[in-house]
Short mmCIF file of C-alpha atoms and ligand atoms in Angstrom, two decimals:
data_model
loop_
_atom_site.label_atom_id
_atom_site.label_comp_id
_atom_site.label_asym_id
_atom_site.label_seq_id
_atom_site.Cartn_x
_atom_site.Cartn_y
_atom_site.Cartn_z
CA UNK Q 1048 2.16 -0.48 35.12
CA UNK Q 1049 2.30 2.38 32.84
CA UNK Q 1050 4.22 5.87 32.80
CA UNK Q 1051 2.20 8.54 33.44
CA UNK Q 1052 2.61 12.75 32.69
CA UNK Q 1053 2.63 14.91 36.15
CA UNK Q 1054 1.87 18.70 35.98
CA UNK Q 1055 5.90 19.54 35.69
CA UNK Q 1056 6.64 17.03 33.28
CA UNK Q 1057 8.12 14.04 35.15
CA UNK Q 1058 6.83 10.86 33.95
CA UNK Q 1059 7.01 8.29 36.79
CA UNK Q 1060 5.67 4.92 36.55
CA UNK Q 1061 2.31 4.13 37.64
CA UNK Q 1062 1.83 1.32 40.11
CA UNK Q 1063 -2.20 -0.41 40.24
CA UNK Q 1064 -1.80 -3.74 41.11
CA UNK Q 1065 -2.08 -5.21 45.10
CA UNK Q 1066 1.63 -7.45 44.25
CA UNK Q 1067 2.96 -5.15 42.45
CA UNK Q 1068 2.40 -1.74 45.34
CA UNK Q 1069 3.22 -4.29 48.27
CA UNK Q 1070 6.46 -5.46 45.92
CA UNK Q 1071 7.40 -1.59 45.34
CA UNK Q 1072 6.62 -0.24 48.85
CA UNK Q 1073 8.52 -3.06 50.17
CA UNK Q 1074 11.58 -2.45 47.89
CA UNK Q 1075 14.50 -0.73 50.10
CA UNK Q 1076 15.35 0.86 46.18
CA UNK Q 1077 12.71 2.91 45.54
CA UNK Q 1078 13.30 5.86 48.26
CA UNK Q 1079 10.81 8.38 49.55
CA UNK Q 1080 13.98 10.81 49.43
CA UNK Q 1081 12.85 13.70 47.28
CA UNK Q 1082 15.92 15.03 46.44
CA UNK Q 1083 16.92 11.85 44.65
CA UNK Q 1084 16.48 12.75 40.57
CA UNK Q 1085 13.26 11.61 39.36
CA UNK Q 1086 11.48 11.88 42.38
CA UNK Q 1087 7.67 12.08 41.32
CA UNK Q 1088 6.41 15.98 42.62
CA UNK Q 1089 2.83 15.93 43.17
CA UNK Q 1090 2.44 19.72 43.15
CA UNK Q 1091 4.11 22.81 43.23
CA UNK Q 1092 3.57 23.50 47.13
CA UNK Q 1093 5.47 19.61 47.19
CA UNK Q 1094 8.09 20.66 45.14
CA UNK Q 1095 8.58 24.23 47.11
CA UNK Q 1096 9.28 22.26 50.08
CA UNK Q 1097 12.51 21.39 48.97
CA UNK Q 1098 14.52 24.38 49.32
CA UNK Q 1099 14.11 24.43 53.05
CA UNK Q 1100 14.46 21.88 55.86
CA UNK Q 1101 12.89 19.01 54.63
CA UNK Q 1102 10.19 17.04 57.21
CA UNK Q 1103 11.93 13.40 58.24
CA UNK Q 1104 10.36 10.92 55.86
CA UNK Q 1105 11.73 12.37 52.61
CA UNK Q 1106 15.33 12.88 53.59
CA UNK Q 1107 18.74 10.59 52.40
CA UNK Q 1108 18.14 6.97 54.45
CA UNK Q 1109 20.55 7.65 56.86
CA UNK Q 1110 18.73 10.68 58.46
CA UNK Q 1111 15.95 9.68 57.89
CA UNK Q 1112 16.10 5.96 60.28
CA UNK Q 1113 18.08 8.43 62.79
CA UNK Q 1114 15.27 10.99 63.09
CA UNK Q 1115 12.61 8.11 62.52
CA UNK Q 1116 14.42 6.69 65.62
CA UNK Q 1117 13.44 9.60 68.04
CA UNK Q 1118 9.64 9.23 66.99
CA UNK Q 1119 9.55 5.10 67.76
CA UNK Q 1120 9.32 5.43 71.91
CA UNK Q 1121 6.48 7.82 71.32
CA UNK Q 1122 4.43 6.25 69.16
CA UNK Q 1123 5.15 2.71 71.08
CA UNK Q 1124 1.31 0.97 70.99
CA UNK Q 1125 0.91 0.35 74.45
CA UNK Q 1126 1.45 4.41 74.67
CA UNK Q 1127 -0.79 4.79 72.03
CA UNK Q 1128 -3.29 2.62 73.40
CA UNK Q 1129 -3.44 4.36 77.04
CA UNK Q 1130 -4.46 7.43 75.62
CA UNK Q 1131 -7.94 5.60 74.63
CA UNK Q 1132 -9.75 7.28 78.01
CA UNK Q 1133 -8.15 10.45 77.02
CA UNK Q 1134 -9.81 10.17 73.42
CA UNK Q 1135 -12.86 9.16 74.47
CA UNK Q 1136 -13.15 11.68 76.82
CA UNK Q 1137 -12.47 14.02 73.73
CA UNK Q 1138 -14.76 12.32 71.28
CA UNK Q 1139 -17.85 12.60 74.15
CA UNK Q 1140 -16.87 16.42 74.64
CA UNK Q 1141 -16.50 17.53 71.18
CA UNK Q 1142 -19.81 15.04 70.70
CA UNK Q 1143 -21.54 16.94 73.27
CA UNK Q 1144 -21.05 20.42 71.96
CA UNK Q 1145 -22.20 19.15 68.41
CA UNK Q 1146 -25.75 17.58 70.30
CA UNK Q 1147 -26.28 21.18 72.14
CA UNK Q 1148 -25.87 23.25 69.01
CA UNK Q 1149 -28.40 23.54 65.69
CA UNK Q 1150 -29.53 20.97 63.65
CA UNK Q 1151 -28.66 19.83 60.84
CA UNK Q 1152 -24.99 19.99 61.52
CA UNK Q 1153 -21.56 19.98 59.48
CA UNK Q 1154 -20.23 16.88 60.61
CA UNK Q 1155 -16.82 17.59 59.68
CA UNK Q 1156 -16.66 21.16 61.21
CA UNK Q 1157 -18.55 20.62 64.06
CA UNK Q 1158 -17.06 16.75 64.73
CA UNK Q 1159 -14.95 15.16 62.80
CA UNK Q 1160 -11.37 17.90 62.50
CA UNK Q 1161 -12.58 19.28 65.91
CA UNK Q 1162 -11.75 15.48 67.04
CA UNK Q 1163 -8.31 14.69 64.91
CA UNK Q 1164 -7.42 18.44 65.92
CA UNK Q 1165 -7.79 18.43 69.80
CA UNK Q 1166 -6.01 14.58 69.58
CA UNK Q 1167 -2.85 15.67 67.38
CA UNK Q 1168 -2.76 19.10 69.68
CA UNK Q 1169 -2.54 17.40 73.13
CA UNK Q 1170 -0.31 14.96 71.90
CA UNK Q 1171 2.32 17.24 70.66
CA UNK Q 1172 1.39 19.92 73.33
CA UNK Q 1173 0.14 22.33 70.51
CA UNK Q 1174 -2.13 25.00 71.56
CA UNK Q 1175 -5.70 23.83 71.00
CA UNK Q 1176 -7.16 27.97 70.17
CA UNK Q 1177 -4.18 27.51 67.40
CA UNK Q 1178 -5.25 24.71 65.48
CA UNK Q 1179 -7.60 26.15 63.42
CA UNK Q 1180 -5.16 28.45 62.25
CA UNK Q 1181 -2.65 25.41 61.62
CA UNK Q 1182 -5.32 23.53 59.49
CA UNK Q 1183 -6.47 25.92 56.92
CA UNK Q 1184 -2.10 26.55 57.13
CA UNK Q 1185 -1.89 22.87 56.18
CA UNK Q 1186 -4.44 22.43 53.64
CA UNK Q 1187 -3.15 25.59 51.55
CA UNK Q 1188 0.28 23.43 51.52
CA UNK Q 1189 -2.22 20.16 51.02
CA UNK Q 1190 -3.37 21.18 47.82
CA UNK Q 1191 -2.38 20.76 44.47
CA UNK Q 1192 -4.33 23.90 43.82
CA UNK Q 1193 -1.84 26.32 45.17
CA UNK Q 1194 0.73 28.64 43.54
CA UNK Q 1195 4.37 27.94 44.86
CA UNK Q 1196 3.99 31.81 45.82
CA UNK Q 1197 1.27 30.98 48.23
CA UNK Q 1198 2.76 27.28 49.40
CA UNK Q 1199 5.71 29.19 50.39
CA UNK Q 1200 3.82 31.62 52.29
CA UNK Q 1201 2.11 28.83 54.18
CA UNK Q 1202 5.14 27.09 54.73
CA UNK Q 1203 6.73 30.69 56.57
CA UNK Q 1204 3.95 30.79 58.63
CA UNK Q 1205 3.58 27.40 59.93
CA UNK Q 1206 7.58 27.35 60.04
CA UNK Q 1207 7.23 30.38 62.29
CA UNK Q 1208 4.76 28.60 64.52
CA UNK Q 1209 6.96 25.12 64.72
CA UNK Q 1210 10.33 26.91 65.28
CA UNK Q 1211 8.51 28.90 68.59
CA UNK Q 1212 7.47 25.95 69.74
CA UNK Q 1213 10.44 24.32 69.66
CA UNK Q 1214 12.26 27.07 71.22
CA UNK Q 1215 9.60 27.22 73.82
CA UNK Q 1216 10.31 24.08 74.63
CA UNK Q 1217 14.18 24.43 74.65
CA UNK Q 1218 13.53 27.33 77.69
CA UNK Q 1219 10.94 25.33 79.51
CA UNK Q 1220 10.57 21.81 78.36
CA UNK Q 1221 6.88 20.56 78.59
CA UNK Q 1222 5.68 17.04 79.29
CA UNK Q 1223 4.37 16.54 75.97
CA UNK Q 1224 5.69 14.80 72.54
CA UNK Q 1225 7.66 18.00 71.61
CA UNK Q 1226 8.99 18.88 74.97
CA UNK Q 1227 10.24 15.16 75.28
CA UNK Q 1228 11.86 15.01 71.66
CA UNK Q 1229 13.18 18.57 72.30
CA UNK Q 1230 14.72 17.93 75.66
CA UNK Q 1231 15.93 14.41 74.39
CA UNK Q 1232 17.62 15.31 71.09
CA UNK Q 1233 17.18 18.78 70.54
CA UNK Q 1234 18.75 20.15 73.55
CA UNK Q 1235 22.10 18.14 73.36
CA UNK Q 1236 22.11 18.62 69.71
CA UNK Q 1237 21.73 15.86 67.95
CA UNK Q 1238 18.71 17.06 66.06
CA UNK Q 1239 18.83 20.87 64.73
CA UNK Q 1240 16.32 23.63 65.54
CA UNK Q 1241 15.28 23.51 61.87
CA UNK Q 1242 14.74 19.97 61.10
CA UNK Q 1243 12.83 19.45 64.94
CA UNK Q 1244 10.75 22.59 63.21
CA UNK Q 1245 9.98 20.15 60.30
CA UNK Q 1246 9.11 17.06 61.74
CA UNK Q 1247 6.88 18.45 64.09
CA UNK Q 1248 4.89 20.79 61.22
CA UNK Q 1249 4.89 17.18 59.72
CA UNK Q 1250 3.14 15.61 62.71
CA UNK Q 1251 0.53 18.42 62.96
CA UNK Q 1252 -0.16 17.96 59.00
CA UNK Q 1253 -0.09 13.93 58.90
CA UNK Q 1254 -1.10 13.76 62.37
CA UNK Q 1255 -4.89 15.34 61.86
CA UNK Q 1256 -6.23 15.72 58.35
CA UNK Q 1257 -6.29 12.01 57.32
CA UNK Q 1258 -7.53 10.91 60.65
CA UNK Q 1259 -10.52 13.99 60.44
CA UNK Q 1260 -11.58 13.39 56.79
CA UNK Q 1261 -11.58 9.53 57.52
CA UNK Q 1262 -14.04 10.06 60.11
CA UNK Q 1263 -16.06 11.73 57.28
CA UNK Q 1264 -15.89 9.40 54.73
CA UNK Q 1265 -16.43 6.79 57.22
CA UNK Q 1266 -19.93 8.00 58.13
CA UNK Q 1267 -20.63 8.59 55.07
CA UNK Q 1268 -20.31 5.05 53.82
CA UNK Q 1269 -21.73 3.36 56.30
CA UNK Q 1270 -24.82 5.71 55.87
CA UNK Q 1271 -25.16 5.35 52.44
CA UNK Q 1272 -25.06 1.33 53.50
CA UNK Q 1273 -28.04 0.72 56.21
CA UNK Q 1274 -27.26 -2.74 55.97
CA UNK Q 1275 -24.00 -2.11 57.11
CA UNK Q 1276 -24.39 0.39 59.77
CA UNK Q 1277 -27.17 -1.93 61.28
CA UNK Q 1278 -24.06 -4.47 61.30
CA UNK Q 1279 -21.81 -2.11 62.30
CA UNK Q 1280 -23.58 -0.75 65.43
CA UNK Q 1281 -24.29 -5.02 66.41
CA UNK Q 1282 -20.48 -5.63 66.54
CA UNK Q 1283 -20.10 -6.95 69.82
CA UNK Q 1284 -16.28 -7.70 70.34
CA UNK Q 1285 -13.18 -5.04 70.20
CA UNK Q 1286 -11.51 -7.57 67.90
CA UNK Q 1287 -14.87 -7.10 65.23
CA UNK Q 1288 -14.82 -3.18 65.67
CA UNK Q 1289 -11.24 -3.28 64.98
CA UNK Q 1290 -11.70 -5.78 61.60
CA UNK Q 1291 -14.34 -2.89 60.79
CA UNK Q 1292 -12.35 -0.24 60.55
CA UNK Q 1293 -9.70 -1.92 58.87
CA UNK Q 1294 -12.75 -2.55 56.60
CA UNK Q 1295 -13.75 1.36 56.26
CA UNK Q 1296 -9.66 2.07 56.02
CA UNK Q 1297 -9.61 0.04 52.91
CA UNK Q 1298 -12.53 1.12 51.26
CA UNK Q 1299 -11.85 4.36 52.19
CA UNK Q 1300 -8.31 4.60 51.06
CA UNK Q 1301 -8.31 8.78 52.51
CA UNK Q 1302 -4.88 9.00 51.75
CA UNK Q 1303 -5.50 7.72 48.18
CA UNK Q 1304 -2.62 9.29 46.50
CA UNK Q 1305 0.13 7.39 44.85
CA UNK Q 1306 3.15 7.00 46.72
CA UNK Q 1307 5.87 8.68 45.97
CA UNK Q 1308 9.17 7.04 45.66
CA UNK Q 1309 12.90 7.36 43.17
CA UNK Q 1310 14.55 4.69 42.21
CA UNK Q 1311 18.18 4.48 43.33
CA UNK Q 1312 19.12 1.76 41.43
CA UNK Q 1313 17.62 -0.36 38.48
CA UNK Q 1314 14.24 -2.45 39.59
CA UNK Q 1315 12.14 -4.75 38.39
CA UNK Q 1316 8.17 -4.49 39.58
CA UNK Q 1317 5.48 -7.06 37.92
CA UNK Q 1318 7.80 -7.56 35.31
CA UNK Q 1319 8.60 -4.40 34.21
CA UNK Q 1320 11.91 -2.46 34.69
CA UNK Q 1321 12.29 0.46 36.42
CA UNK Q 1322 15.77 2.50 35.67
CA UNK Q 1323 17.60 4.03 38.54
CA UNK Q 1324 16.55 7.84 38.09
CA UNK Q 1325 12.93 7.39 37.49
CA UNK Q 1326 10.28 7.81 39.74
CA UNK Q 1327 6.90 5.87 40.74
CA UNK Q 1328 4.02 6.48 41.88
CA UNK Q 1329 1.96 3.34 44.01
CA UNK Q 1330 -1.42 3.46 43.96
CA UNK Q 1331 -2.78 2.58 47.37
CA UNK Q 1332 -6.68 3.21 46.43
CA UNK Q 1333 -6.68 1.06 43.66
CA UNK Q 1334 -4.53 -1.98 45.29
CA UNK Q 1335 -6.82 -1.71 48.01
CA UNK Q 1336 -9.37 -2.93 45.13
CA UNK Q 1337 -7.88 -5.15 43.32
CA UNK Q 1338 -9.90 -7.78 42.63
CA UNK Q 1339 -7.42 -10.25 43.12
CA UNK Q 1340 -7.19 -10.17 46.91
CA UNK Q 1341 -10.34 -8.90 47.79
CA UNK Q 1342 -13.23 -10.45 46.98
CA UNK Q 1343 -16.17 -7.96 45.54
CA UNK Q 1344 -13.29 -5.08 46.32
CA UNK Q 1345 -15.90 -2.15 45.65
CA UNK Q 1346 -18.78 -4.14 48.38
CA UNK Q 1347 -18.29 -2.14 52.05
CA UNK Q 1348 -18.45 -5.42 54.20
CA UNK Q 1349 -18.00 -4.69 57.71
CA UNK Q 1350 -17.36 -8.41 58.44
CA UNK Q 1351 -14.81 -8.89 55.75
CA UNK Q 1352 -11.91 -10.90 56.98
CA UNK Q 1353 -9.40 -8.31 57.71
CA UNK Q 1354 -6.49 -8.82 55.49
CA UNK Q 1355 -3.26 -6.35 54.94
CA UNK Q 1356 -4.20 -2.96 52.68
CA UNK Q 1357 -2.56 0.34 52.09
CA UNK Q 1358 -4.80 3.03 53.77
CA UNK Q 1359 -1.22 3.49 55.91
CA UNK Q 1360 1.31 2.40 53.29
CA UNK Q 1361 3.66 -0.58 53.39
CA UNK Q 1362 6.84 -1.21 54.13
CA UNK Q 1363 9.43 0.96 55.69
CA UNK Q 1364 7.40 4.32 55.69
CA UNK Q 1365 4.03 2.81 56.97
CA UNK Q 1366 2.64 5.46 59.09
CA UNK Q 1367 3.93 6.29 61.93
CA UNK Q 1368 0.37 7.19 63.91
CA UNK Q 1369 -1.59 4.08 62.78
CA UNK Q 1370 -1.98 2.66 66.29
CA UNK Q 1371 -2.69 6.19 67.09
CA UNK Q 1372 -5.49 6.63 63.73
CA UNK Q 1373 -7.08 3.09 64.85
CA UNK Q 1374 -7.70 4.59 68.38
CA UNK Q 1375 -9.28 7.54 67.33
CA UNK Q 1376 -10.98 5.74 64.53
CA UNK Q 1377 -12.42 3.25 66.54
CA UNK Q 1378 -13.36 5.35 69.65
CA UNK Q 1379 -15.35 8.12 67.33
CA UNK Q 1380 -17.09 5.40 65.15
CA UNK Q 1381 -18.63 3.33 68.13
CA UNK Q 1382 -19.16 6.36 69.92
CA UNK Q 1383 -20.79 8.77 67.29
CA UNK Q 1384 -23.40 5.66 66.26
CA UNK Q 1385 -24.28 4.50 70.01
CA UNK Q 1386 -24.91 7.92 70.82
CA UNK Q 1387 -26.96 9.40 67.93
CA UNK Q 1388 -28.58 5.83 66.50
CA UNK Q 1389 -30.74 7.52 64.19
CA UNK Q 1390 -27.71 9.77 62.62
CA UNK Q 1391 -28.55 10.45 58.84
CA UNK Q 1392 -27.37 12.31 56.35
CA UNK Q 1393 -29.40 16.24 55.83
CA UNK Q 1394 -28.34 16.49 51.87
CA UNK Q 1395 -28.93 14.33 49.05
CA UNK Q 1396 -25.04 13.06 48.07
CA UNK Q 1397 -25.59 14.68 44.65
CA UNK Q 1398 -24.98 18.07 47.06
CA UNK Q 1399 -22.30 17.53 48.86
CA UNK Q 1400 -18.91 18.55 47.66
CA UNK Q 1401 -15.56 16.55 48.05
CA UNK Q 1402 -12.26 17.90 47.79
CA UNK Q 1403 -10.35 17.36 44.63
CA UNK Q 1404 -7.47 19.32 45.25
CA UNK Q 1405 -5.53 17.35 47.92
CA UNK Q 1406 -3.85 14.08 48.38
CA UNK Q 1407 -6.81 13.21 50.85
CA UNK Q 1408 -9.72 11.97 49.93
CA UNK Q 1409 -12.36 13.93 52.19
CA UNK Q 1410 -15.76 15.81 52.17
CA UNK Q 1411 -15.61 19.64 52.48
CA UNK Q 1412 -19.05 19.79 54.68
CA UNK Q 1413 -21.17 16.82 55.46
CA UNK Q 1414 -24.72 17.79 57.07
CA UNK Q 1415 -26.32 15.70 59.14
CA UNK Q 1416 -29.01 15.36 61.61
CA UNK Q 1417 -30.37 13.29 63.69
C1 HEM X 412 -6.56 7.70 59.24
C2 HEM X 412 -5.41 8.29 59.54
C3 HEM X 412 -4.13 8.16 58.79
C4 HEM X 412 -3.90 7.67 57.52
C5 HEM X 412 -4.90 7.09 56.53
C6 HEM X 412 -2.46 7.79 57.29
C7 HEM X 412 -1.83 7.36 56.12
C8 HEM X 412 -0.46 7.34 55.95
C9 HEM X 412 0.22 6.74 54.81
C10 HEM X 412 -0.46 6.09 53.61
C11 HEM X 412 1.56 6.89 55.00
C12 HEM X 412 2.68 6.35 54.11
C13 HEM X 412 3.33 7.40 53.24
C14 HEM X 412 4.26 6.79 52.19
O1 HEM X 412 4.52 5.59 52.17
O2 HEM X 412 4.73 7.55 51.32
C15 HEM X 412 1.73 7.61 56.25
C16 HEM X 412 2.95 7.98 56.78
C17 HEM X 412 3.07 8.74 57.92
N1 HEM X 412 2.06 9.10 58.80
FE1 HEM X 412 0.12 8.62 58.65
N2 HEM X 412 -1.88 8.34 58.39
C18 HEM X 412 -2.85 8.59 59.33
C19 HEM X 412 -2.68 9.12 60.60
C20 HEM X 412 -1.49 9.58 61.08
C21 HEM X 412 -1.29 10.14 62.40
C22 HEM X 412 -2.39 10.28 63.47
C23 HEM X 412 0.03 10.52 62.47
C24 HEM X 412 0.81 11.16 63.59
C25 HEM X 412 0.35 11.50 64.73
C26 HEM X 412 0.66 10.16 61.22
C27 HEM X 412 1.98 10.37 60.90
C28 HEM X 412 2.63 9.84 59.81
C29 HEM X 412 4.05 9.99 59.56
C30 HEM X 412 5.05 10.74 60.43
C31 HEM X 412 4.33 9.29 58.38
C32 HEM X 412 5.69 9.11 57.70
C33 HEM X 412 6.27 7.77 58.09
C34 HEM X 412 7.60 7.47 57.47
O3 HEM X 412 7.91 8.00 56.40
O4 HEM X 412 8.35 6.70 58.07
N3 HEM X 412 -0.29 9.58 60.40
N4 HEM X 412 0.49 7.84 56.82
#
């Protein structure tokens, strides 16, 4: 562990180490609420958040388990896994449409965000002619890149869109995630108009880049691995295609930035001491490679036992969608390589560009043909 300089200044405390993230993410003391002093900012648009209604997951503990509450029945994994017809059916559509169109295609235009987009849309009952709109909304407020000027202006817009929806919902409820929540909570006012706002701009945002620029990186690994893919596409059991993706999750890491968290009181992690007031930051890329608990950490193995790693956190925050993610995931993997075996990549990797602006890891085009 080491401190480390962030563009305002702070100086949290870098976490590596596979113990030491599962020790801090674990740790009920270190708290994801960002108005706590010392709380590690990863970029202006991040820190412009906090002058308005704050999305659940960084607000004082006590709203935060109430509001986390209201999401639990929805995201229940039997409910996640029924909607596996309903994402396949997506996946073949969106699959289709990419097939009948011009080769070599962007794989992340033309497949992968189309995917995450239409999922996260019909889930919360979000227009699906909108989401476009919403996405280049949420990478603007995504990236570290942007002025606090323009994050704000982001934020307006896709508070604007959120708050509509909400009220919307309020006149004529909808059988969707929003129109449930809404009528459940919003309606006889235990949650405000402002913070339902919030957490459901926070579902659109978590709920479809990670999941869309996974799919990406994904493919891309397991094409720049033919021994791999050819293992890959002979998994024969749910059970192995699951253990796969686990496998591309934690090599993968997409949502690779540290995790944020403020001490509240004082901590020790791997032997050092944290003071109440500082901040940390816990690496999830690198303790998904430490060598220590994965053996050959940087080797893609898509038969490596599947053992706990980070790509969706630890501890009390770990993501609310995963079941949701490992769905997806594993519907548009099998399905892109059984349909299109002889996918390949159209671009020598030297050409293709990855974002280095966001806390995603992710490709901004991939081409491919096939
Ligand atoms: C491959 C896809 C995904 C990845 C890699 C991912 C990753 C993560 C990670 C690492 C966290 C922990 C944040 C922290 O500890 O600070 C998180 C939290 C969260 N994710 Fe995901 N996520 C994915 C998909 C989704 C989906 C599909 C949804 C919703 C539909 C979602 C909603 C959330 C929410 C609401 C939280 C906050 C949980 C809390 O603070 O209690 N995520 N995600």
């Amino acid at each position: 562990m080491c401190p480390v300089r962030t563009w305002d200044g702070n100086t949290p405390w870098l976490i590596t180490r596979y113990e030491d993230v599962l020790a801090a993410l674990g740790d009920p003391r270190l708290s994801l609420d960002s108005s706590l002093p010392g709380f590690p900012h990863t970029s202006p648009a991040s820190a412009a958040r906090q002058s308005r209604p704050l999305p659940f997951p960084f607000l004082p503990e006590a709203e935060y388990r109430a509001q986390r509450a209201m999401l639990v029945p929805e995201f229940a994994p039997r409910r996640m896994e029924a909607l596996r017809p309903r994402i396949q059916q997506t996946v073949d559509e969106v699959l289709d449409a990419m097939l009948a169109g011009p080769r070599p295609a962007d794989l992340i235009s033309a497949f992968a965000l189309p995917v995450s987009m239409r999922v996260i849309c019909d889930l919360l009952g979000v227009s699906r002619e909108d989401a476009d709109r919403l996405h280049v909304l949420s990478r603007t407020i995504g990236s570290r890149a942007s002025s606090r000027e323009v994050a704000e202006k982001a934020l307006d817009e896709l508070d604007t869109y959120f708050r509509r929806l909400v009220e919307e919902n309020l006149r004529e409820p909808t059988d969707t995630l929003v129109g449930r929540v809404v009528a459940e909570h919003v309606q006889p006012g235990r949650l405000s108009v402002p913070d339902a706002t919030a957490m459901f701009h926070a579902l659109f945002y978590a709920g479809h880049g990670p999941s869309g620029y996974m799919v990406g990186m994904g493919v891309l690994a397991l094409l720049l691995h033919p021994d791999q893919l050819d293992r890959f596409r002979a998994l024969e059991t749910p059970d192995a295609l699951s253990a796969a993706v686990q496998e591309l999750l934690r090599y993968v890491t997409v949502s690779h930035m540290g995790r944020q968290r403020a001490a509240t009181e004082d901590v020790t992690i791997g032997g050092q001491l944290i003071r109440a007031g500082e901040g940390v930051l816990a690496q999830p890329d690198s303790a998904n490679r430490d060598e220590t608990v994965f053996p050959e950490p940087d080797r893609l193995d898509v038969h490596r036992e599947p053992y706990r790693n980070f790509a969706f956190g630890h501890g009390i925050h770990l993501c609310t969608g995963r079941t949701l993610a490992i769905v997806e995931l594993e519907v548009t993997f099998h399905t892109l390589f059984r349909r299109i075996p002889n996918l390949r990549l159209a671009a020598p990797l030297e050409q293709i560009r990855f974002k280095k602006d966001e806390n995603l890891i992710g490709a901004h085009e991939l081409p491919v043909t096939w």
